[in-house]
Amino acid sequence: MPLPQSIPVRFTEEDADNFTIRPVKRQTFQLRELLDMILRVSGKDPARVSQILHSGTIVYHFYRYWWPAIAAESGELDAALSAFPSDDPSRPFVAADCTFIILESAPPARRSVEIARSAASRKPLFSSASLWDRLLSFAAPPNSPPSYVSYSYERSADLYALALSPESAAAIVREALRLAPRSLRAQLEQLSSAPRVTLLCPRRS
């Protein structure tokens, strides 16, 4: 039986309190829309995607979704998933494509800081570089280039990681604090160092 192209879906806010009544909404999803949402939770694992389609339910962004169980033949599912991006370690890091940088905290239990290019590209008064310029300089020669990690369906971007020496980790936090706009400074002050940086590059093709 071919995969349905339109799927009736019900959804409601997910609540740990089972006694709370939430309104149930209904919407028709196209197959690609449903698969896109599932991939953001499961990654591109055909067995896991098939299991979720058959279970007919998923929790995503604080909502629970339900649909009639879908039995997916492996060939059909593989063909449907081929339309979505896959991990591609051969893709080099291109600084111009980077739109977000995540400074991962030390220790890892602390909250990391996510910095958008749009929020960090303005140069402070009397400064020759912006926060974004300085952050990307740690990923430029003669430093080692960031390493490819994976494609993130949640972020619709390829992820690259850069491990920093203790000296570089401390320096990147100092530079971030010096050049950061006020809206980011409070978050950055919580970082003692950033031993790992994750860079997000939306895929153009």
JSON list of C-alpha atoms in Angstrom, two decimals:
[
{"chain": "A", "resi": 1, "resn": "MET", "atom": "CA", "xyz": [0.00, 0.00, 0.00]},
{"chain": "A", "resi": 2, "resn": "PRO", "atom": "CA", "xyz": [1.54, 3.36, -1.02]},
{"chain": "A", "resi": 3, "resn": "LEU", "atom": "CA", "xyz": [2.32, 6.00, 1.58]},
{"chain": "A", "resi": 4, "resn": "PRO", "atom": "CA", "xyz": [-0.58, 8.46, 1.94]},
{"chain": "A", "resi": 5, "resn": "GLN", "atom": "CA", "xyz": [0.20, 11.93, 0.64]},
{"chain": "A", "resi": 6, "resn": "SER", "atom": "CA", "xyz": [-2.29, 13.68, 2.96]},
{"chain": "A", "resi": 7, "resn": "ILE", "atom": "CA", "xyz": [-2.62, 12.70, 6.61]},
{"chain": "A", "resi": 8, "resn": "PRO", "atom": "CA", "xyz": [-5.32, 13.91, 9.03]},
{"chain": "A", "resi": 9, "resn": "VAL", "atom": "CA", "xyz": [-3.52, 14.95, 12.22]},
{"chain": "A", "resi": 10, "resn": "ARG", "atom": "CA", "xyz": [-4.85, 15.91, 15.64]},
{"chain": "A", "resi": 11, "resn": "PHE", "atom": "CA", "xyz": [-2.69, 17.80, 18.10]},
{"chain": "A", "resi": 12, "resn": "THR", "atom": "CA", "xyz": [-2.84, 19.39, 21.51]},
{"chain": "A", "resi": 13, "resn": "GLU", "atom": "CA", "xyz": [-0.47, 20.92, 24.04]},
{"chain": "A", "resi": 14, "resn": "GLU", "atom": "CA", "xyz": [1.50, 18.32, 25.96]},
{"chain": "A", "resi": 15, "resn": "ASP", "atom": "CA", "xyz": [0.94, 18.56, 29.72]},
{"chain": "A", "resi": 16, "resn": "ALA", "atom": "CA", "xyz": [2.36, 16.45, 32.52]},
{"chain": "A", "resi": 17, "resn": "ASP", "atom": "CA", "xyz": [-0.89, 16.95, 34.42]},
{"chain": "A", "resi": 18, "resn": "ASN", "atom": "CA", "xyz": [-3.20, 14.33, 32.95]},
{"chain": "A", "resi": 19, "resn": "PHE", "atom": "CA", "xyz": [-6.21, 15.99, 34.54]},
{"chain": "A", "resi": 20, "resn": "THR", "atom": "CA", "xyz": [-5.76, 19.21, 32.57]},
{"chain": "A", "resi": 21, "resn": "ILE", "atom": "CA", "xyz": [-8.09, 19.35, 29.56]},
{"chain": "A", "resi": 22, "resn": "ARG", "atom": "CA", "xyz": [-6.50, 20.91, 26.51]},
{"chain": "A", "resi": 23, "resn": "PRO", "atom": "CA", "xyz": [-8.37, 21.69, 23.28]},
{"chain": "A", "resi": 24, "resn": "VAL", "atom": "CA", "xyz": [-7.64, 19.26, 20.44]},
{"chain": "A", "resi": 25, "resn": "LYS", "atom": "CA", "xyz": [-7.02, 20.81, 17.04]},
{"chain": "A", "resi": 26, "resn": "ARG", "atom": "CA", "xyz": [-7.11, 19.17, 13.63]},
{"chain": "A", "resi": 27, "resn": "GLN", "atom": "CA", "xyz": [-5.03, 19.77, 10.55]},
{"chain": "A", "resi": 28, "resn": "THR", "atom": "CA", "xyz": [-4.21, 17.93, 7.33]},
{"chain": "A", "resi": 29, "resn": "PHE", "atom": "CA", "xyz": [-0.48, 17.38, 6.87]},
{"chain": "A", "resi": 30, "resn": "GLN", "atom": "CA", "xyz": [1.17, 16.56, 3.58]},
{"chain": "A", "resi": 31, "resn": "LEU", "atom": "CA", "xyz": [3.48, 13.56, 3.84]},
{"chain": "A", "resi": 32, "resn": "ARG", "atom": "CA", "xyz": [6.58, 15.75, 3.50]},
{"chain": "A", "resi": 33, "resn": "GLU", "atom": "CA", "xyz": [5.38, 18.00, 6.35]},
{"chain": "A", "resi": 34, "resn": "LEU", "atom": "CA", "xyz": [4.84, 15.03, 8.66]},
{"chain": "A", "resi": 35, "resn": "LEU", "atom": "CA", "xyz": [8.20, 13.47, 7.75]},
{"chain": "A", "resi": 36, "resn": "ASP", "atom": "CA", "xyz": [9.94, 16.81, 8.29]},
{"chain": "A", "resi": 37, "resn": "MET", "atom": "CA", "xyz": [8.55, 17.01, 11.83]},
{"chain": "A", "resi": 38, "resn": "ILE", "atom": "CA", "xyz": [9.47, 13.40, 12.59]},
{"chain": "A", "resi": 39, "resn": "LEU", "atom": "CA", "xyz": [13.03, 13.88, 11.31]},
{"chain": "A", "resi": 40, "resn": "ARG", "atom": "CA", "xyz": [13.48, 16.83, 13.67]},
{"chain": "A", "resi": 41, "resn": "VAL", "atom": "CA", "xyz": [12.88, 14.39, 16.53]},
{"chain": "A", "resi": 42, "resn": "SER", "atom": "CA", "xyz": [14.39, 11.14, 15.26]},
{"chain": "A", "resi": 43, "resn": "GLY", "atom": "CA", "xyz": [17.07, 12.14, 12.77]},
{"chain": "A", "resi": 44, "resn": "LYS", "atom": "CA", "xyz": [17.30, 10.33, 9.44]},
{"chain": "A", "resi": 45, "resn": "ASP", "atom": "CA", "xyz": [16.99, 6.82, 10.84]},
{"chain": "A", "resi": 46, "resn": "PRO", "atom": "CA", "xyz": [14.58, 4.90, 8.57]},
{"chain": "A", "resi": 47, "resn": "ALA", "atom": "CA", "xyz": [13.81, 2.25, 11.20]},
{"chain": "A", "resi": 48, "resn": "ARG", "atom": "CA", "xyz": [12.98, 4.90, 13.80]},
{"chain": "A", "resi": 49, "resn": "VAL", "atom": "CA", "xyz": [10.93, 6.96, 11.32]},
{"chain": "A", "resi": 50, "resn": "SER", "atom": "CA", "xyz": [9.00, 3.83, 10.32]},
{"chain": "A", "resi": 51, "resn": "GLN", "atom": "CA", "xyz": [8.31, 3.04, 13.98]},
{"chain": "A", "resi": 52, "resn": "ILE", "atom": "CA", "xyz": [6.98, 6.55, 14.65]},
{"chain": "A", "resi": 53, "resn": "LEU", "atom": "CA", "xyz": [4.79, 6.52, 11.52]},
{"chain": "A", "resi": 54, "resn": "HIS", "atom": "CA", "xyz": [3.31, 3.20, 12.65]},
{"chain": "A", "resi": 55, "resn": "SER", "atom": "CA", "xyz": [2.82, 4.33, 16.27]},
{"chain": "A", "resi": 56, "resn": "GLY", "atom": "CA", "xyz": [0.86, 7.32, 15.01]},
{"chain": "A", "resi": 57, "resn": "THR", "atom": "CA", "xyz": [2.05, 9.78, 17.65]},
{"chain": "A", "resi": 58, "resn": "ILE", "atom": "CA", "xyz": [4.93, 12.12, 18.44]},
{"chain": "A", "resi": 59, "resn": "VAL", "atom": "CA", "xyz": [5.72, 14.96, 20.84]},
{"chain": "A", "resi": 60, "resn": "TYR", "atom": "CA", "xyz": [7.33, 18.00, 19.24]},
{"chain": "A", "resi": 61, "resn": "HIS", "atom": "CA", "xyz": [7.79, 21.51, 20.65]},
{"chain": "A", "resi": 62, "resn": "PHE", "atom": "CA", "xyz": [5.43, 20.92, 23.59]},
{"chain": "A", "resi": 63, "resn": "TYR", "atom": "CA", "xyz": [2.65, 19.54, 21.40]},
{"chain": "A", "resi": 64, "resn": "ARG", "atom": "CA", "xyz": [1.50, 15.94, 20.99]},
{"chain": "A", "resi": 65, "resn": "TYR", "atom": "CA", "xyz": [0.40, 14.89, 17.51]},
{"chain": "A", "resi": 66, "resn": "TRP", "atom": "CA", "xyz": [-1.72, 11.87, 16.51]},
{"chain": "A", "resi": 67, "resn": "TRP", "atom": "CA", "xyz": [-2.56, 10.36, 13.13]},
{"chain": "A", "resi": 68, "resn": "PRO", "atom": "CA", "xyz": [-3.85, 7.02, 11.82]},
{"chain": "A", "resi": 69, "resn": "ALA", "atom": "CA", "xyz": [-1.09, 4.38, 11.92]},
{"chain": "A", "resi": 70, "resn": "ILE", "atom": "CA", "xyz": [0.95, 4.31, 8.72]},
{"chain": "A", "resi": 71, "resn": "ALA", "atom": "CA", "xyz": [2.69, 1.10, 7.64]},
{"chain": "A", "resi": 72, "resn": "ALA", "atom": "CA", "xyz": [5.66, 2.14, 5.51]},
{"chain": "A", "resi": 73, "resn": "GLU", "atom": "CA", "xyz": [7.38, -0.27, 3.14]},
{"chain": "A", "resi": 74, "resn": "SER", "atom": "CA", "xyz": [11.14, 0.19, 3.34]},
{"chain": "A", "resi": 75, "resn": "GLY", "atom": "CA", "xyz": [11.52, 0.99, -0.36]},
{"chain": "A", "resi": 76, "resn": "GLU", "atom": "CA", "xyz": [8.81, 3.63, -0.31]},
{"chain": "A", "resi": 77, "resn": "LEU", "atom": "CA", "xyz": [10.08, 5.17, 2.90]},
{"chain": "A", "resi": 78, "resn": "ASP", "atom": "CA", "xyz": [13.66, 5.29, 1.60]},
{"chain": "A", "resi": 79, "resn": "ALA", "atom": "CA", "xyz": [12.41, 7.06, -1.54]},
{"chain": "A", "resi": 80, "resn": "ALA", "atom": "CA", "xyz": [10.47, 9.60, 0.54]},
{"chain": "A", "resi": 81, "resn": "LEU", "atom": "CA", "xyz": [13.43, 10.23, 2.85]},
{"chain": "A", "resi": 82, "resn": "SER", "atom": "CA", "xyz": [15.81, 10.69, -0.08]},
{"chain": "A", "resi": 83, "resn": "ALA", "atom": "CA", "xyz": [14.22, 14.12, -0.64]},
{"chain": "A", "resi": 84, "resn": "PHE", "atom": "CA", "xyz": [15.65, 15.29, 2.71]},
{"chain": "A", "resi": 85, "resn": "PRO", "atom": "CA", "xyz": [19.29, 16.25, 3.37]},
{"chain": "A", "resi": 86, "resn": "SER", "atom": "CA", "xyz": [21.74, 13.70, 4.77]},
{"chain": "A", "resi": 87, "resn": "ASP", "atom": "CA", "xyz": [24.98, 14.02, 6.72]},
{"chain": "A", "resi": 88, "resn": "ASP", "atom": "CA", "xyz": [27.81, 15.00, 4.37]},
{"chain": "A", "resi": 89, "resn": "PRO", "atom": "CA", "xyz": [31.27, 15.02, 5.99]},
{"chain": "A", "resi": 90, "resn": "SER", "atom": "CA", "xyz": [32.79, 16.07, 2.65]},
{"chain": "A", "resi": 91, "resn": "ARG", "atom": "CA", "xyz": [31.28, 19.56, 2.99]},
{"chain": "A", "resi": 92, "resn": "PRO", "atom": "CA", "xyz": [33.99, 22.02, 4.05]},
{"chain": "A", "resi": 93, "resn": "PHE", "atom": "CA", "xyz": [33.25, 24.72, 6.58]},
{"chain": "A", "resi": 94, "resn": "VAL", "atom": "CA", "xyz": [32.49, 28.04, 4.82]},
{"chain": "A", "resi": 95, "resn": "ALA", "atom": "CA", "xyz": [32.56, 30.99, 7.19]},
{"chain": "A", "resi": 96, "resn": "ALA", "atom": "CA", "xyz": [30.25, 33.06, 4.98]},
{"chain": "A", "resi": 97, "resn": "ASP", "atom": "CA", "xyz": [27.53, 30.41, 5.36]},
{"chain": "A", "resi": 98, "resn": "CYS", "atom": "CA", "xyz": [27.66, 30.39, 9.16]},
{"chain": "A", "resi": 99, "resn": "THR", "atom": "CA", "xyz": [24.63, 32.01, 10.83]},
{"chain": "A", "resi": 100, "resn": "PHE", "atom": "CA", "xyz": [24.88, 30.85, 14.46]},
{"chain": "A", "resi": 101, "resn": "ILE", "atom": "CA", "xyz": [27.74, 30.06, 16.84]},
{"chain": "A", "resi": 102, "resn": "ILE", "atom": "CA", "xyz": [27.21, 28.19, 20.08]},
{"chain": "A", "resi": 103, "resn": "LEU", "atom": "CA", "xyz": [29.76, 28.62, 22.87]},
{"chain": "A", "resi": 104, "resn": "GLU", "atom": "CA", "xyz": [29.50, 25.42, 24.87]},
{"chain": "A", "resi": 105, "resn": "SER", "atom": "CA", "xyz": [30.06, 25.93, 28.55]},
{"chain": "A", "resi": 106, "resn": "ALA", "atom": "CA", "xyz": [32.50, 24.32, 30.95]},
{"chain": "A", "resi": 107, "resn": "PRO", "atom": "CA", "xyz": [31.43, 22.32, 32.85]},
{"chain": "A", "resi": 108, "resn": "PRO", "atom": "CA", "xyz": [28.90, 20.96, 30.31]},
{"chain": "A", "resi": 109, "resn": "ALA", "atom": "CA", "xyz": [26.09, 21.10, 32.89]},
{"chain": "A", "resi": 110, "resn": "ARG", "atom": "CA", "xyz": [26.07, 24.88, 32.59]},
{"chain": "A", "resi": 111, "resn": "ARG", "atom": "CA", "xyz": [23.98, 26.55, 29.94]},
{"chain": "A", "resi": 112, "resn": "SER", "atom": "CA", "xyz": [25.68, 27.26, 26.62]},
{"chain": "A", "resi": 113, "resn": "VAL", "atom": "CA", "xyz": [25.36, 30.57, 24.82]},
{"chain": "A", "resi": 114, "resn": "GLU", "atom": "CA", "xyz": [23.97, 30.80, 21.29]},
{"chain": "A", "resi": 115, "resn": "ILE", "atom": "CA", "xyz": [25.00, 33.80, 19.23]},
{"chain": "A", "resi": 116, "resn": "ALA", "atom": "CA", "xyz": [23.30, 34.81, 15.98]},
{"chain": "A", "resi": 117, "resn": "ARG", "atom": "CA", "xyz": [25.26, 36.52, 13.24]},
{"chain": "A", "resi": 118, "resn": "SER", "atom": "CA", "xyz": [22.52, 39.16, 13.01]},
{"chain": "A", "resi": 119, "resn": "ALA", "atom": "CA", "xyz": [22.99, 40.05, 16.69]},
{"chain": "A", "resi": 120, "resn": "ALA", "atom": "CA", "xyz": [26.80, 40.03, 16.73]},
{"chain": "A", "resi": 121, "resn": "SER", "atom": "CA", "xyz": [27.88, 41.65, 13.46]},
{"chain": "A", "resi": 122, "resn": "ARG", "atom": "CA", "xyz": [27.72, 45.28, 14.55]},
{"chain": "A", "resi": 123, "resn": "LYS", "atom": "CA", "xyz": [31.09, 46.77, 15.49]},
{"chain": "A", "resi": 124, "resn": "PRO", "atom": "CA", "xyz": [31.25, 48.54, 18.85]},
{"chain": "A", "resi": 125, "resn": "LEU", "atom": "CA", "xyz": [32.30, 52.18, 18.85]},
{"chain": "A", "resi": 126, "resn": "PHE", "atom": "CA", "xyz": [36.06, 52.61, 18.24]},
{"chain": "A", "resi": 127, "resn": "SER", "atom": "CA", "xyz": [36.46, 48.88, 17.50]},
{"chain": "A", "resi": 128, "resn": "SER", "atom": "CA", "xyz": [37.87, 47.54, 14.23]},
{"chain": "A", "resi": 129, "resn": "ALA", "atom": "CA", "xyz": [36.07, 44.20, 14.59]},
{"chain": "A", "resi": 130, "resn": "SER", "atom": "CA", "xyz": [32.67, 42.93, 15.62]},
{"chain": "A", "resi": 131, "resn": "LEU", "atom": "CA", "xyz": [32.00, 40.07, 18.01]},
{"chain": "A", "resi": 132, "resn": "TRP", "atom": "CA", "xyz": [31.12, 37.93, 14.99]},
{"chain": "A", "resi": 133, "resn": "ASP", "atom": "CA", "xyz": [34.45, 38.74, 13.32]},
{"chain": "A", "resi": 134, "resn": "ARG", "atom": "CA", "xyz": [36.41, 37.72, 16.40]},
{"chain": "A", "resi": 135, "resn": "LEU", "atom": "CA", "xyz": [34.47, 34.51, 16.95]},
{"chain": "A", "resi": 136, "resn": "LEU", "atom": "CA", "xyz": [35.02, 33.43, 13.36]},
{"chain": "A", "resi": 137, "resn": "SER", "atom": "CA", "xyz": [38.71, 34.29, 13.60]},
{"chain": "A", "resi": 138, "resn": "PHE", "atom": "CA", "xyz": [39.17, 31.29, 15.87]},
{"chain": "A", "resi": 139, "resn": "ALA", "atom": "CA", "xyz": [37.98, 29.10, 12.97]},
{"chain": "A", "resi": 140, "resn": "ALA", "atom": "CA", "xyz": [40.27, 30.72, 10.38]},
{"chain": "A", "resi": 141, "resn": "PRO", "atom": "CA", "xyz": [43.88, 29.88, 9.42]},
{"chain": "A", "resi": 142, "resn": "PRO", "atom": "CA", "xyz": [46.38, 29.36, 10.93]},
{"chain": "A", "resi": 143, "resn": "ASN", "atom": "CA", "xyz": [43.96, 27.72, 13.40]},
{"chain": "A", "resi": 144, "resn": "SER", "atom": "CA", "xyz": [42.62, 24.26, 12.63]},
{"chain": "A", "resi": 145, "resn": "PRO", "atom": "CA", "xyz": [39.32, 24.33, 10.69]},
{"chain": "A", "resi": 146, "resn": "PRO", "atom": "CA", "xyz": [36.12, 23.18, 12.40]},
{"chain": "A", "resi": 147, "resn": "SER", "atom": "CA", "xyz": [35.30, 19.49, 12.03]},
{"chain": "A", "resi": 148, "resn": "TYR", "atom": "CA", "xyz": [32.07, 18.32, 10.43]},
{"chain": "A", "resi": 149, "resn": "VAL", "atom": "CA", "xyz": [29.62, 16.83, 12.94]},
{"chain": "A", "resi": 150, "resn": "SER", "atom": "CA", "xyz": [26.27, 16.13, 11.27]},
{"chain": "A", "resi": 151, "resn": "TYR", "atom": "CA", "xyz": [23.23, 17.62, 9.61]},
{"chain": "A", "resi": 152, "resn": "SER", "atom": "CA", "xyz": [20.68, 18.92, 12.11]},
{"chain": "A", "resi": 153, "resn": "TYR", "atom": "CA", "xyz": [17.06, 18.59, 11.02]},
{"chain": "A", "resi": 154, "resn": "GLU", "atom": "CA", "xyz": [15.98, 20.63, 14.02]},
{"chain": "A", "resi": 155, "resn": "ARG", "atom": "CA", "xyz": [18.16, 23.54, 12.88]},
{"chain": "A", "resi": 156, "resn": "SER", "atom": "CA", "xyz": [18.07, 22.84, 9.11]},
{"chain": "A", "resi": 157, "resn": "ALA", "atom": "CA", "xyz": [21.83, 23.27, 9.08]},
{"chain": "A", "resi": 158, "resn": "ASP", "atom": "CA", "xyz": [25.12, 21.43, 8.95]},
{"chain": "A", "resi": 159, "resn": "LEU", "atom": "CA", "xyz": [26.94, 21.45, 12.29]},
{"chain": "A", "resi": 160, "resn": "TYR", "atom": "CA", "xyz": [30.67, 21.93, 12.68]},
{"chain": "A", "resi": 161, "resn": "ALA", "atom": "CA", "xyz": [32.65, 21.71, 15.93]},
{"chain": "A", "resi": 162, "resn": "LEU", "atom": "CA", "xyz": [35.84, 23.40, 17.02]},
{"chain": "A", "resi": 163, "resn": "ALA", "atom": "CA", "xyz": [37.69, 22.18, 20.10]},
{"chain": "A", "resi": 164, "resn": "LEU", "atom": "CA", "xyz": [39.68, 24.92, 21.82]},
{"chain": "A", "resi": 165, "resn": "SER", "atom": "CA", "xyz": [42.78, 24.79, 23.97]},
{"chain": "A", "resi": 166, "resn": "PRO", "atom": "CA", "xyz": [42.38, 26.17, 27.52]},
{"chain": "A", "resi": 167, "resn": "GLU", "atom": "CA", "xyz": [44.15, 29.36, 26.42]},
{"chain": "A", "resi": 168, "resn": "SER", "atom": "CA", "xyz": [41.94, 29.82, 23.37]},
{"chain": "A", "resi": 169, "resn": "ALA", "atom": "CA", "xyz": [38.82, 28.95, 25.38]},
{"chain": "A", "resi": 170, "resn": "ALA", "atom": "CA", "xyz": [39.58, 31.68, 27.90]},
{"chain": "A", "resi": 171, "resn": "ALA", "atom": "CA", "xyz": [40.50, 34.15, 25.14]},
{"chain": "A", "resi": 172, "resn": "ILE", "atom": "CA", "xyz": [37.28, 33.60, 23.23]},
{"chain": "A", "resi": 173, "resn": "VAL", "atom": "CA", "xyz": [35.22, 34.39, 26.33]},
{"chain": "A", "resi": 174, "resn": "ARG", "atom": "CA", "xyz": [37.27, 37.53, 27.03]},
{"chain": "A", "resi": 175, "resn": "GLU", "atom": "CA", "xyz": [36.82, 38.73, 23.45]},
{"chain": "A", "resi": 176, "resn": "ALA", "atom": "CA", "xyz": [33.12, 37.90, 23.54]},
{"chain": "A", "resi": 177, "resn": "LEU", "atom": "CA", "xyz": [32.62, 39.92, 26.71]},
{"chain": "A", "resi": 178, "resn": "ARG", "atom": "CA", "xyz": [34.61, 42.85, 25.32]},
{"chain": "A", "resi": 179, "resn": "LEU", "atom": "CA", "xyz": [32.72, 43.06, 22.03]},
{"chain": "A", "resi": 180, "resn": "ALA", "atom": "CA", "xyz": [29.28, 41.68, 22.88]},
{"chain": "A", "resi": 181, "resn": "PRO", "atom": "CA", "xyz": [26.19, 43.88, 22.65]},
{"chain": "A", "resi": 182, "resn": "ARG", "atom": "CA", "xyz": [24.46, 44.46, 25.96]},
{"chain": "A", "resi": 183, "resn": "SER", "atom": "CA", "xyz": [21.73, 41.93, 25.11]},
{"chain": "A", "resi": 184, "resn": "LEU", "atom": "CA", "xyz": [24.32, 39.11, 25.07]},
{"chain": "A", "resi": 185, "resn": "ARG", "atom": "CA", "xyz": [26.67, 40.23, 27.81]},
{"chain": "A", "resi": 186, "resn": "ALA", "atom": "CA", "xyz": [24.65, 38.86, 30.73]},
{"chain": "A", "resi": 187, "resn": "GLN", "atom": "CA", "xyz": [24.63, 35.38, 29.20]},
{"chain": "A", "resi": 188, "resn": "LEU", "atom": "CA", "xyz": [28.33, 35.48, 28.38]},
{"chain": "A", "resi": 189, "resn": "GLU", "atom": "CA", "xyz": [29.27, 36.52, 31.91]},
{"chain": "A", "resi": 190, "resn": "GLN", "atom": "CA", "xyz": [28.12, 33.07, 33.07]},
{"chain": "A", "resi": 191, "resn": "LEU", "atom": "CA", "xyz": [30.82, 31.39, 30.96]},
{"chain": "A", "resi": 192, "resn": "SER", "atom": "CA", "xyz": [34.16, 30.76, 32.59]},
{"chain": "A", "resi": 193, "resn": "SER", "atom": "CA", "xyz": [35.51, 29.29, 29.35]},
{"chain": "A", "resi": 194, "resn": "ALA", "atom": "CA", "xyz": [34.23, 27.78, 26.12]},
{"chain": "A", "resi": 195, "resn": "PRO", "atom": "CA", "xyz": [36.29, 24.65, 25.34]},
{"chain": "A", "resi": 196, "resn": "ARG", "atom": "CA", "xyz": [34.07, 23.75, 22.39]},
{"chain": "A", "resi": 197, "resn": "VAL", "atom": "CA", "xyz": [32.36, 25.88, 19.76]},
{"chain": "A", "resi": 198, "resn": "THR", "atom": "CA", "xyz": [29.58, 24.64, 17.47]},
{"chain": "A", "resi": 199, "resn": "LEU", "atom": "CA", "xyz": [29.00, 26.49, 14.21]},
{"chain": "A", "resi": 200, "resn": "LEU", "atom": "CA", "xyz": [25.74, 26.22, 12.24]},
{"chain": "A", "resi": 201, "resn": "CYS", "atom": "CA", "xyz": [25.68, 26.57, 8.46]},
{"chain": "A", "resi": 202, "resn": "PRO", "atom": "CA", "xyz": [22.29, 26.35, 6.72]},
{"chain": "A", "resi": 203, "resn": "ARG", "atom": "CA", "xyz": [22.62, 24.26, 3.61]},
{"chain": "A", "resi": 204, "resn": "ARG", "atom": "CA", "xyz": [22.14, 26.10, 0.34]},
{"chain": "A", "resi": 205, "resn": "SER", "atom": "CA", "xyz": [22.10, 23.04, -1.87]}
]
